[in-house]
mmCIF file of C-alpha atoms in Angstrom:
data_model
loop_
_atom_site.group_PDB
_atom_site.id
_atom_site.type_symbol
_atom_site.label_atom_id
_atom_site.label_comp_id
_atom_site.label_asym_id
_atom_site.label_seq_id
_atom_site.Cartn_x
_atom_site.Cartn_y
_atom_site.Cartn_z
ATOM 1 C CA MET A 14 0.000 0.000 0.000
ATOM 2 C CA ILE A 15 2.767 2.445 0.891
ATOM 3 C CA SER A 16 4.243 2.190 -2.607
ATOM 4 C CA THR A 17 0.902 3.286 -4.074
ATOM 5 C CA LEU A 18 0.634 6.188 -1.623
ATOM 6 C CA ILE A 19 4.141 7.416 -2.470
ATOM 7 C CA ALA A 20 3.506 7.182 -6.205
ATOM 8 C CA LEU A 21 0.181 9.024 -5.917
ATOM 9 C CA THR A 22 1.572 11.763 -3.660
ATOM 10 C CA ILE A 23 4.172 12.658 -6.277
ATOM 11 C CA GLY A 24 2.246 11.662 -9.400
ATOM 12 C CA LEU A 25 -1.167 13.255 -8.791
ATOM 13 C CA PRO A 26 0.086 16.872 -8.890
ATOM 14 C CA TRP A 27 2.048 16.105 -12.061
ATOM 15 C CA LEU A 28 -0.986 14.496 -13.695
ATOM 16 C CA GLY A 29 -2.953 17.559 -12.649
ATOM 17 C CA ALA A 30 -0.356 19.834 -14.254
ATOM 18 C CA LEU A 31 -0.730 17.925 -17.521
ATOM 19 C CA ALA A 32 -4.537 17.982 -17.315
ATOM 20 C CA VAL A 33 -4.687 21.735 -16.682
ATOM 21 C CA TRP A 34 -2.346 22.395 -19.589
ATOM 22 C CA LEU A 35 -4.398 20.186 -21.928
ATOM 23 C CA LEU A 36 -7.649 21.926 -20.962
ATOM 24 C CA GLY A 37 -6.450 25.194 -22.475
ATOM 25 C CA ASP A 38 -6.900 28.729 -21.192
ATOM 26 C CA LYS A 39 -10.360 29.128 -22.743
ATOM 27 C CA ARG A 40 -11.826 26.908 -20.014
ATOM 28 C CA GLU A 41 -10.891 28.936 -16.958
ATOM 29 C CA ASN A 42 -13.384 27.459 -14.525
ATOM 30 C CA TRP A 43 -12.419 23.924 -15.507
ATOM 31 C CA GLN A 44 -8.763 24.783 -14.974
ATOM 32 C CA HIS A 45 -9.422 26.122 -11.467
ATOM 33 C CA TRP A 46 -11.382 23.078 -10.362
ATOM 34 C CA THR A 47 -9.051 20.553 -12.011
ATOM 35 C CA ALA A 48 -6.050 22.052 -10.214
ATOM 36 C CA ILE A 49 -7.946 22.076 -6.909
ATOM 37 C CA CYS A 50 -9.091 18.454 -7.250
ATOM 38 C CA PHE A 51 -5.631 17.080 -8.057
ATOM 39 C CA SER A 52 -3.872 19.098 -5.348
ATOM 40 C CA VAL A 53 -6.407 18.164 -2.660
ATOM 41 C CA ALA A 54 -6.229 14.502 -3.706
ATOM 42 C CA SER A 55 -2.436 14.586 -3.371
ATOM 43 C CA ALA A 56 -2.759 16.157 0.096
ATOM 44 C CA ALA A 57 -5.241 13.480 1.167
ATOM 45 C CA VAL A 58 -2.981 10.663 -0.036
ATOM 46 C CA ALA A 59 0.076 12.212 1.655
ATOM 47 C CA THR A 60 -1.864 12.485 4.926
ATOM 48 C CA MET A 61 -2.727 8.779 4.706
ATOM 49 C CA MET A 62 1.006 8.022 4.803
ATOM 50 C CA LEU A 63 1.111 9.262 8.413
ATOM 51 C CA TRP A 64 -0.342 5.886 9.445
ATOM 52 C CA ASN A 65 2.017 3.936 7.190
ATOM 53 C CA ALA A 66 5.378 5.589 7.841
ATOM 54 C CA SER A 67 8.335 3.196 7.818
ATOM 55 C CA ASP A 68 12.125 3.284 7.561
ATOM 56 C CA GLN A 69 11.980 0.538 4.935
ATOM 57 C CA VAL A 70 12.030 1.159 1.196
ATOM 58 C CA GLY A 71 8.437 1.804 0.190
ATOM 59 C CA LEU A 72 8.843 2.133 -3.569
ATOM 60 C CA SER A 73 11.757 1.049 -5.729
ATOM 61 C CA ILE A 74 12.157 1.731 -9.435
ATOM 62 C CA SER A 75 14.904 -0.259 -11.137
ATOM 63 C CA ILE A 76 16.773 1.351 -14.022
ATOM 64 C CA ASN A 77 19.537 -0.122 -16.147
ATOM 65 C CA ASN A 78 22.229 2.301 -15.030
ATOM 66 C CA VAL A 79 25.326 1.501 -12.978
ATOM 67 C CA VAL A 80 25.644 5.014 -11.538
ATOM 68 C CA PHE A 81 22.076 5.754 -10.503
ATOM 69 C CA GLY A 82 21.271 2.265 -9.255
ATOM 70 C CA LYS A 83 17.682 2.041 -8.021
ATOM 71 C CA PHE A 84 15.376 4.977 -7.506
ATOM 72 C CA ASN A 85 14.247 4.212 -3.961
ATOM 73 C CA PHE A 86 11.591 6.091 -2.018
ATOM 74 C CA VAL A 87 11.310 5.817 1.764
ATOM 75 C CA ALA A 88 8.251 7.098 3.635
ATOM 76 C CA ASP A 89 9.990 7.590 6.984
ATOM 77 C CA GLY A 90 8.839 10.068 9.615
ATOM 78 C CA LEU A 91 10.824 13.071 8.365
ATOM 79 C CA GLY A 92 9.912 12.534 4.707
ATOM 80 C CA VAL A 93 6.211 11.954 5.372
ATOM 81 C CA PHE A 94 6.025 14.959 7.691
ATOM 82 C CA LEU A 95 7.416 17.334 5.067
ATOM 83 C CA SER A 96 5.464 15.802 2.193
ATOM 84 C CA VAL A 97 2.241 16.404 4.143
ATOM 85 C CA ILE A 98 3.229 20.043 4.713
ATOM 86 C CA ALA A 99 4.115 20.522 1.043
ATOM 87 C CA THR A 100 0.915 18.987 -0.308
ATOM 88 C CA VAL A 101 -1.561 20.344 2.260
ATOM 89 C CA ILE A 102 -0.244 23.937 2.254
ATOM 90 C CA GLY A 103 0.202 23.647 -1.517
ATOM 91 C CA SER A 104 -3.412 22.577 -1.992
ATOM 92 C CA LEU A 105 -4.605 25.495 0.158
ATOM 93 C CA ALA A 106 -2.574 27.882 -2.020
ATOM 94 C CA VAL A 107 -4.227 26.368 -5.100
ATOM 95 C CA ILE A 108 -7.684 26.795 -3.551
ATOM 96 C CA PHE A 109 -6.934 30.434 -2.742
ATOM 97 C CA SER A 110 -5.719 30.924 -6.316
ATOM 98 C CA ARG A 111 -9.240 30.315 -7.605
ATOM 99 C CA SER A 112 -10.224 33.771 -6.356
ATOM 100 C CA TYR A 113 -6.890 35.519 -6.616
ATOM 101 C CA MET A 114 -6.141 34.471 -10.200
ATOM 102 C CA LYS A 115 -9.704 34.828 -11.521
ATOM 103 C CA GLY A 116 -9.628 36.441 -14.956
ATOM 104 C CA GLU A 117 -5.830 36.193 -15.275
ATOM 105 C CA ALA A 118 -4.302 35.124 -18.572
ATOM 106 C CA GLN A 119 -2.177 31.957 -18.995
ATOM 107 C CA LEU A 120 -3.741 30.021 -16.127
ATOM 108 C CA GLY A 121 -2.527 26.777 -17.674
ATOM 109 C CA ARG A 122 1.076 27.886 -17.237
ATOM 110 C CA TYR A 123 0.389 29.086 -13.696
ATOM 111 C CA TYR A 124 -1.339 25.962 -12.397
ATOM 112 C CA GLY A 125 0.965 23.682 -14.351
ATOM 113 C CA PHE A 126 4.061 25.018 -12.587
ATOM 114 C CA VAL A 127 2.336 25.151 -9.170
ATOM 115 C CA LEU A 128 1.331 21.486 -9.374
ATOM 116 C CA PHE A 129 4.709 20.464 -10.805
ATOM 117 C CA PHE A 130 6.266 22.366 -7.891
ATOM 118 C CA ILE A 131 4.200 20.498 -5.276
ATOM 119 C CA GLY A 132 5.009 17.091 -6.777
ATOM 120 C CA GLY A 133 8.700 17.976 -7.006
ATOM 121 C CA MET A 134 8.877 18.925 -3.339
ATOM 122 C CA ALA A 135 7.102 15.733 -2.282
ATOM 123 C CA GLY A 136 9.563 13.696 -4.356
ATOM 124 C CA LEU A 137 12.539 15.562 -2.898
ATOM 125 C CA VAL A 138 11.700 14.623 0.690
ATOM 126 C CA LEU A 139 10.558 11.045 -0.009
ATOM 127 C CA THR A 140 13.419 9.771 -2.163
ATOM 128 C CA SER A 141 16.487 8.104 -0.651
ATOM 129 C CA ASN A 142 18.513 8.362 -3.885
ATOM 130 C CA ILE A 143 20.769 11.426 -3.705
ATOM 131 C CA MET A 144 20.885 11.911 -7.484
ATOM 132 C CA LEU A 145 17.106 11.761 -7.693
ATOM 133 C CA MET A 146 16.982 14.242 -4.808
ATOM 134 C CA PHE A 147 19.197 16.537 -6.877
ATOM 135 C CA LEU A 148 16.804 16.182 -9.819
ATOM 136 C CA PHE A 149 13.798 17.139 -7.660
ATOM 137 C CA TRP A 150 15.899 19.940 -6.117
ATOM 138 C CA GLU A 151 16.410 21.459 -9.567
ATOM 139 C CA ILE A 152 12.769 20.917 -10.538
ATOM 140 C CA THR A 153 11.681 23.076 -7.590
ATOM 141 C CA ALA A 154 14.259 25.707 -8.581
ATOM 142 C CA LEU A 155 12.964 25.800 -12.159
ATOM 143 C CA CYS A 156 9.334 26.030 -11.031
ATOM 144 C CA SER A 157 10.135 28.791 -8.553
ATOM 145 C CA TYR A 158 11.789 30.810 -11.302
ATOM 146 C CA ALA A 159 8.805 30.341 -13.608
ATOM 147 C CA LEU A 160 6.300 31.301 -10.902
ATOM 148 C CA ILE A 161 8.210 34.269 -9.483
ATOM 149 C CA ALA A 162 8.536 35.601 -13.043
ATOM 150 C CA PHE A 163 4.959 34.639 -13.931
ATOM 151 C CA ASN A 164 4.118 38.266 -14.750
ATOM 152 C CA ASN A 165 6.826 38.297 -17.402
ATOM 153 C CA ASP A 166 5.946 41.797 -18.587
ATOM 154 C CA ASP A 167 7.114 43.131 -15.205
ATOM 155 C CA PRO A 168 10.912 43.678 -15.130
ATOM 156 C CA LYS A 169 11.001 43.347 -11.321
ATOM 157 C CA ALA A 170 9.306 39.953 -11.460
ATOM 158 C CA VAL A 171 11.669 38.677 -14.162
ATOM 159 C CA LYS A 172 14.683 39.976 -12.250
ATOM 160 C CA GLY A 173 13.463 38.318 -9.040
ATOM 161 C CA GLY A 174 12.933 34.999 -10.813
ATOM 162 C CA ILE A 175 16.386 35.021 -12.394
ATOM 163 C CA LYS A 176 18.007 35.960 -9.090
ATOM 164 C CA ALA A 177 16.236 33.104 -7.285
ATOM 165 C CA LEU A 178 17.254 30.642 -9.995
ATOM 166 C CA ILE A 179 20.930 31.645 -9.957
ATOM 167 C CA ILE A 180 21.355 31.662 -6.180
ATOM 168 C CA THR A 181 19.472 28.410 -5.567
ATOM 169 C CA SER A 182 21.489 26.799 -8.378
ATOM 170 C CA ILE A 183 24.597 27.456 -6.275
ATOM 171 C CA GLY A 184 23.015 25.169 -3.738
ATOM 172 C CA GLY A 185 22.399 22.642 -6.494
ATOM 173 C CA VAL A 186 26.133 22.571 -7.236
ATOM 174 C CA GLY A 187 26.865 21.750 -3.580
ATOM 175 C CA LEU A 188 24.317 18.936 -3.624
ATOM 176 C CA LEU A 189 25.610 17.522 -6.908
ATOM 177 C CA LEU A 190 29.188 17.588 -5.581
ATOM 178 C CA GLY A 191 28.030 15.660 -2.539
ATOM 179 C CA ALA A 192 26.223 13.098 -4.695
ATOM 180 C CA LEU A 193 29.334 12.468 -6.806
ATOM 181 C CA ILE A 194 31.577 12.152 -3.740
ATOM 182 C CA MET A 195 29.070 9.803 -2.128
ATOM 183 C CA PHE A 196 29.091 7.535 -5.188
ATOM 184 C CA ALA A 197 32.893 7.636 -5.472
ATOM 185 C CA TYR A 198 33.398 6.381 -1.920
ATOM 186 C CA THR A 199 30.411 4.083 -1.383
ATOM 187 C CA GLY A 200 29.593 2.922 -4.930
ATOM 188 C CA SER A 201 25.961 3.803 -4.311
ATOM 189 C CA MET A 202 23.675 6.809 -4.600
ATOM 190 C CA ASP A 203 21.441 5.578 -1.774
ATOM 191 C CA ILE A 204 21.440 7.843 1.280
ATOM 192 C CA ASN A 205 20.788 4.994 3.727
ATOM 193 C CA ASN A 206 23.741 3.013 2.349
ATOM 194 C CA PHE A 207 25.905 6.103 2.743
ATOM 195 C CA MET A 208 24.850 6.538 6.372
ATOM 196 C CA ALA A 209 25.536 2.888 7.105
ATOM 197 C CA SER A 210 29.059 3.010 5.624
ATOM 198 C CA VAL A 211 30.075 6.517 6.698
ATOM 199 C CA SER A 212 32.937 5.094 8.803
ATOM 200 C CA ASP A 213 34.671 4.038 5.566
ATOM 201 C CA ILE A 214 34.855 7.634 4.304
ATOM 202 C CA PRO A 215 37.977 9.679 5.204
ATOM 203 C CA ALA A 216 37.349 12.493 7.678
ATOM 204 C CA SER A 217 38.547 15.162 5.248
ATOM 205 C CA ILE A 218 36.153 13.983 2.527
ATOM 206 C CA LEU A 219 33.269 13.826 5.008
ATOM 207 C CA ALA A 220 34.051 17.428 5.978
ATOM 208 C CA VAL A 221 33.873 18.487 2.319
ATOM 209 C CA LEU A 222 30.494 16.764 2.063
ATOM 210 C CA ALA A 223 29.206 18.346 5.266
ATOM 211 C CA PHE A 224 30.167 21.915 4.381
ATOM 212 C CA GLY A 225 29.110 21.460 0.757
ATOM 213 C CA PHE A 226 25.636 20.468 1.949
ATOM 214 C CA LEU A 227 25.613 23.445 4.320
ATOM 215 C CA VAL A 228 26.208 25.761 1.349
ATOM 216 C CA ALA A 229 23.438 23.980 -0.557
ATOM 217 C CA ALA A 230 21.032 24.350 2.361
ATOM 218 C CA ALA A 231 21.908 28.012 2.932
ATOM 219 C CA ALA A 232 21.317 28.885 -0.725
ATOM 220 C CA LYS A 233 18.012 27.015 -0.908
ATOM 221 C CA SER A 234 16.681 28.312 2.404
ATOM 222 C CA ALA A 235 17.801 31.917 1.816
ATOM 223 C CA GLN A 236 20.296 31.867 4.678
ATOM 224 C CA PHE A 237 23.342 34.102 5.108
ATOM 225 C CA PRO A 238 25.026 35.028 2.782
ATOM 226 C CA PHE A 239 22.371 33.982 0.209
ATOM 227 C CA GLN A 240 19.376 35.634 1.877
ATOM 228 C CA THR A 241 18.841 38.346 -0.760
ATOM 229 C CA TRP A 242 16.838 36.274 -3.257
ATOM 230 C CA LEU A 243 13.756 35.711 -1.102
ATOM 231 C CA PRO A 244 12.605 39.356 -0.716
ATOM 232 C CA ASP A 245 12.915 39.847 -4.489
ATOM 233 C CA ALA A 246 10.871 36.671 -5.019
ATOM 234 C CA MET A 247 7.860 38.466 -3.547
ATOM 235 C CA GLU A 248 7.113 39.930 -6.972
ATOM 236 C CA ALA A 249 5.254 36.658 -7.604
ATOM 237 C CA PRO A 250 1.452 36.433 -7.200
ATOM 238 C CA SER A 251 0.517 36.205 -3.506
ATOM 239 C CA PRO A 252 -0.453 32.482 -3.543
ATOM 240 C CA ILE A 253 3.031 31.744 -4.901
ATOM 241 C CA SER A 254 4.611 33.875 -2.192
ATOM 242 C CA ALA A 255 2.728 31.817 0.402
ATOM 243 C CA LEU A 256 3.804 28.598 -1.309
ATOM 244 C CA ILE A 257 7.496 29.569 -1.397
ATOM 245 C CA HIS A 258 7.421 30.813 2.208
ATOM 246 C CA ALA A 259 5.570 27.939 3.739
ATOM 247 C CA ALA A 260 5.514 24.681 1.851
ATOM 248 C CA THR A 261 8.312 24.225 -0.614
ATOM 249 C CA MET A 262 11.560 25.902 -1.605
ATOM 250 C CA VAL A 263 12.819 27.399 1.620
ATOM 251 C CA ASN A 264 12.083 24.269 3.653
ATOM 252 C CA ALA A 265 14.223 22.066 1.403
ATOM 253 C CA GLY A 266 17.490 23.407 2.830
ATOM 254 C CA VAL A 267 16.385 22.826 6.417
ATOM 255 C CA TYR A 268 15.294 19.319 5.412
ATOM 256 C CA LEU A 269 18.738 18.615 3.918
ATOM 257 C CA LEU A 270 20.487 19.567 7.170
ATOM 258 C CA ALA A 271 18.030 17.546 9.254
ATOM 259 C CA ARG A 272 18.326 14.472 6.998
ATOM 260 C CA PHE A 273 22.123 14.332 7.196
ATOM 261 C CA TYR A 274 22.534 15.589 10.766
ATOM 262 C CA PRO A 275 23.209 12.085 12.233
ATOM 263 C CA VAL A 276 26.198 11.715 9.870
ATOM 264 C CA PHE A 277 27.627 15.237 9.973
ATOM 265 C CA LYS A 278 27.219 16.064 13.660
ATOM 266 C CA GLU A 279 30.686 14.672 14.463
ATOM 267 C CA VAL A 280 32.453 16.656 11.713
ATOM 268 C CA PRO A 281 34.676 19.243 13.459
ATOM 269 C CA TYR A 282 33.158 22.752 13.529
ATOM 270 C CA TRP A 283 30.186 21.761 11.325
ATOM 271 C CA ARG A 284 27.578 22.207 14.035
ATOM 272 C CA GLU A 285 29.162 25.491 15.055
ATOM 273 C CA ALA A 286 29.072 26.680 11.424
ATOM 274 C CA VAL A 287 25.398 25.714 11.120
ATOM 275 C CA MET A 288 24.555 27.649 14.281
ATOM 276 C CA ILE A 289 26.503 30.711 13.131
ATOM 277 C CA VAL A 290 24.677 30.709 9.777
ATOM 278 C CA GLY A 291 21.345 30.445 11.594
ATOM 279 C CA MET A 292 22.149 33.186 14.095
ATOM 280 C CA LEU A 293 23.432 35.632 11.487
ATOM 281 C CA SER A 294 20.430 34.988 9.244
ATOM 282 C CA ALA A 295 17.946 35.533 12.072
ATOM 283 C CA LEU A 296 19.631 38.736 13.246
ATOM 284 C CA LEU A 297 20.383 40.330 9.870
ATOM 285 C CA ALA A 298 16.949 39.569 8.405
ATOM 286 C CA ALA A 299 15.218 41.053 11.461
ATOM 287 C CA ILE A 300 17.279 44.247 11.114
ATOM 288 C CA MET A 301 16.637 44.495 7.353
ATOM 289 C CA ALA A 302 12.901 44.057 7.937
ATOM 290 C CA LEU A 303 12.925 47.293 9.946
ATOM 291 C CA THR A 304 13.827 49.279 6.823
ATOM 292 C CA ALA A 305 11.509 47.489 4.366
ATOM 293 C CA MET A 306 8.504 49.533 3.237
ATOM 294 C CA ASP A 307 6.699 46.783 1.301
ATOM 295 C CA LEU A 308 4.624 44.387 3.415
ATOM 296 C CA LYS A 309 5.483 41.301 1.358
ATOM 297 C CA ARG A 310 9.209 42.096 1.685
ATOM 298 C CA VAL A 311 8.765 42.418 5.454
ATOM 299 C CA LEU A 312 7.182 38.946 5.464
ATOM 300 C CA ALA A 313 10.083 37.659 3.351
ATOM 301 C CA TYR A 314 12.653 38.961 5.850
ATOM 302 C CA SER A 315 10.553 37.414 8.609
ATOM 303 C CA THR A 316 10.763 34.064 6.834
ATOM 304 C CA VAL A 317 14.553 34.335 6.498
ATOM 305 C CA SER A 318 14.716 35.082 10.226
ATOM 306 C CA GLN A 319 12.439 32.178 11.192
ATOM 307 C CA LEU A 320 14.427 29.814 8.973
ATOM 308 C CA GLY A 321 17.506 31.003 10.842
ATOM 309 C CA TYR A 322 15.937 29.672 14.046
ATOM 310 C CA MET A 323 15.315 26.325 12.358
ATOM 311 C CA VAL A 324 18.887 26.101 11.058
ATOM 312 C CA TYR A 325 20.248 27.043 14.475
ATOM 313 C CA ALA A 326 18.106 24.343 16.100
ATOM 314 C CA VAL A 327 19.585 21.701 13.787
ATOM 315 C CA GLY A 328 23.114 22.859 14.630
ATOM 316 C CA ALA A 329 22.259 22.784 18.332
ATOM 317 C CA GLY A 330 21.201 19.159 17.969
ATOM 318 C CA SER A 331 17.430 19.508 18.221
ATOM 319 C CA VAL A 332 16.101 18.292 14.895
ATOM 320 C CA PHE A 333 12.630 17.812 16.396
ATOM 321 C CA ALA A 334 12.455 21.461 17.530
ATOM 322 C CA SER A 335 13.575 22.553 14.073
ATOM 323 C CA GLN A 336 10.861 20.533 12.351
ATOM 324 C CA PHE A 337 8.186 21.588 14.827
ATOM 325 C CA HIS A 338 8.952 25.252 14.150
ATOM 326 C CA LEU A 339 9.008 24.525 10.412
ATOM 327 C CA PHE A 340 5.472 23.161 10.783
ATOM 328 C CA SER A 341 4.177 26.103 12.819
ATOM 329 C CA HIS A 342 5.871 28.610 10.516
ATOM 330 C CA SER A 343 4.310 26.977 7.449
ATOM 331 C CA ILE A 344 0.866 27.619 8.874
ATOM 332 C CA PHE A 345 1.203 31.143 10.233
ATOM 333 C CA LYS A 346 3.299 32.490 7.371
ATOM 334 C CA ALA A 347 0.975 31.109 4.685
ATOM 335 C CA LEU A 348 -1.933 32.761 6.504
ATOM 336 C CA LEU A 349 -0.068 36.072 6.718
#
């Protein structure tokens, strides 16, 4: 059953994206309701996984490739928790879009990228294959660019989308480097295999991995010194702003740190570096919010600051506190 739930959680939003695109922009009402139905269905399926969470491989897709191995998906507690947040908050953003985007042109493009975004985030947190995680990581980056720059006749929106894409791609480089190092030393792309054989990896290489993933997380979660992209991303339509704040992009970096914390916590100075990044982000973003005159930019700086608390909590060793605050922040910031 769990394999079906995983496949539907990721696949339903993507099927919805295809359906909305095929409907065409002349059927606006149909597009609204199709997007809502597929997103709510994905949220319902993801919620059902709460009663079926397991550390065992839930879905495995074999491919004839020596490097990639098997595309495994694991519905463990951390992955299920974040997939529920992504799909439930994402579906609420889609529902709100019915009113907010009424009468807007190119709804097929809008809903297509929103649903592709939700499915990509669910895949990112459920897969245990690091190369597949990188693929989902880049899918969310591409969708964020397309949605931030949705109003492509507005230079500020286009500039904000490009800035988000470039900075988050820096994080993608760190993740890809880690994936290649992981394969070189373990012969596998599977995260669980890596964690089981981490003692075979030289300390210096493990340090490169740990700090490379910290850079990736900081860029994705708009942490110091990469915090500047999130305020500019607020040029997107408001439902997209809520989606980026609460359910998808910015949580991926925190997830990456939490996922690999058991392996990296013994790397010298890594936890201290994580805490410093979190503290600086929280402090600097709070100060910058004092000078912001646009309400959505104030909320963006608030998000950077709150993410700083989450990052600090991971560095301090309390992954549960980090994830609990991620959950509460997803709710109150989406509402704001």
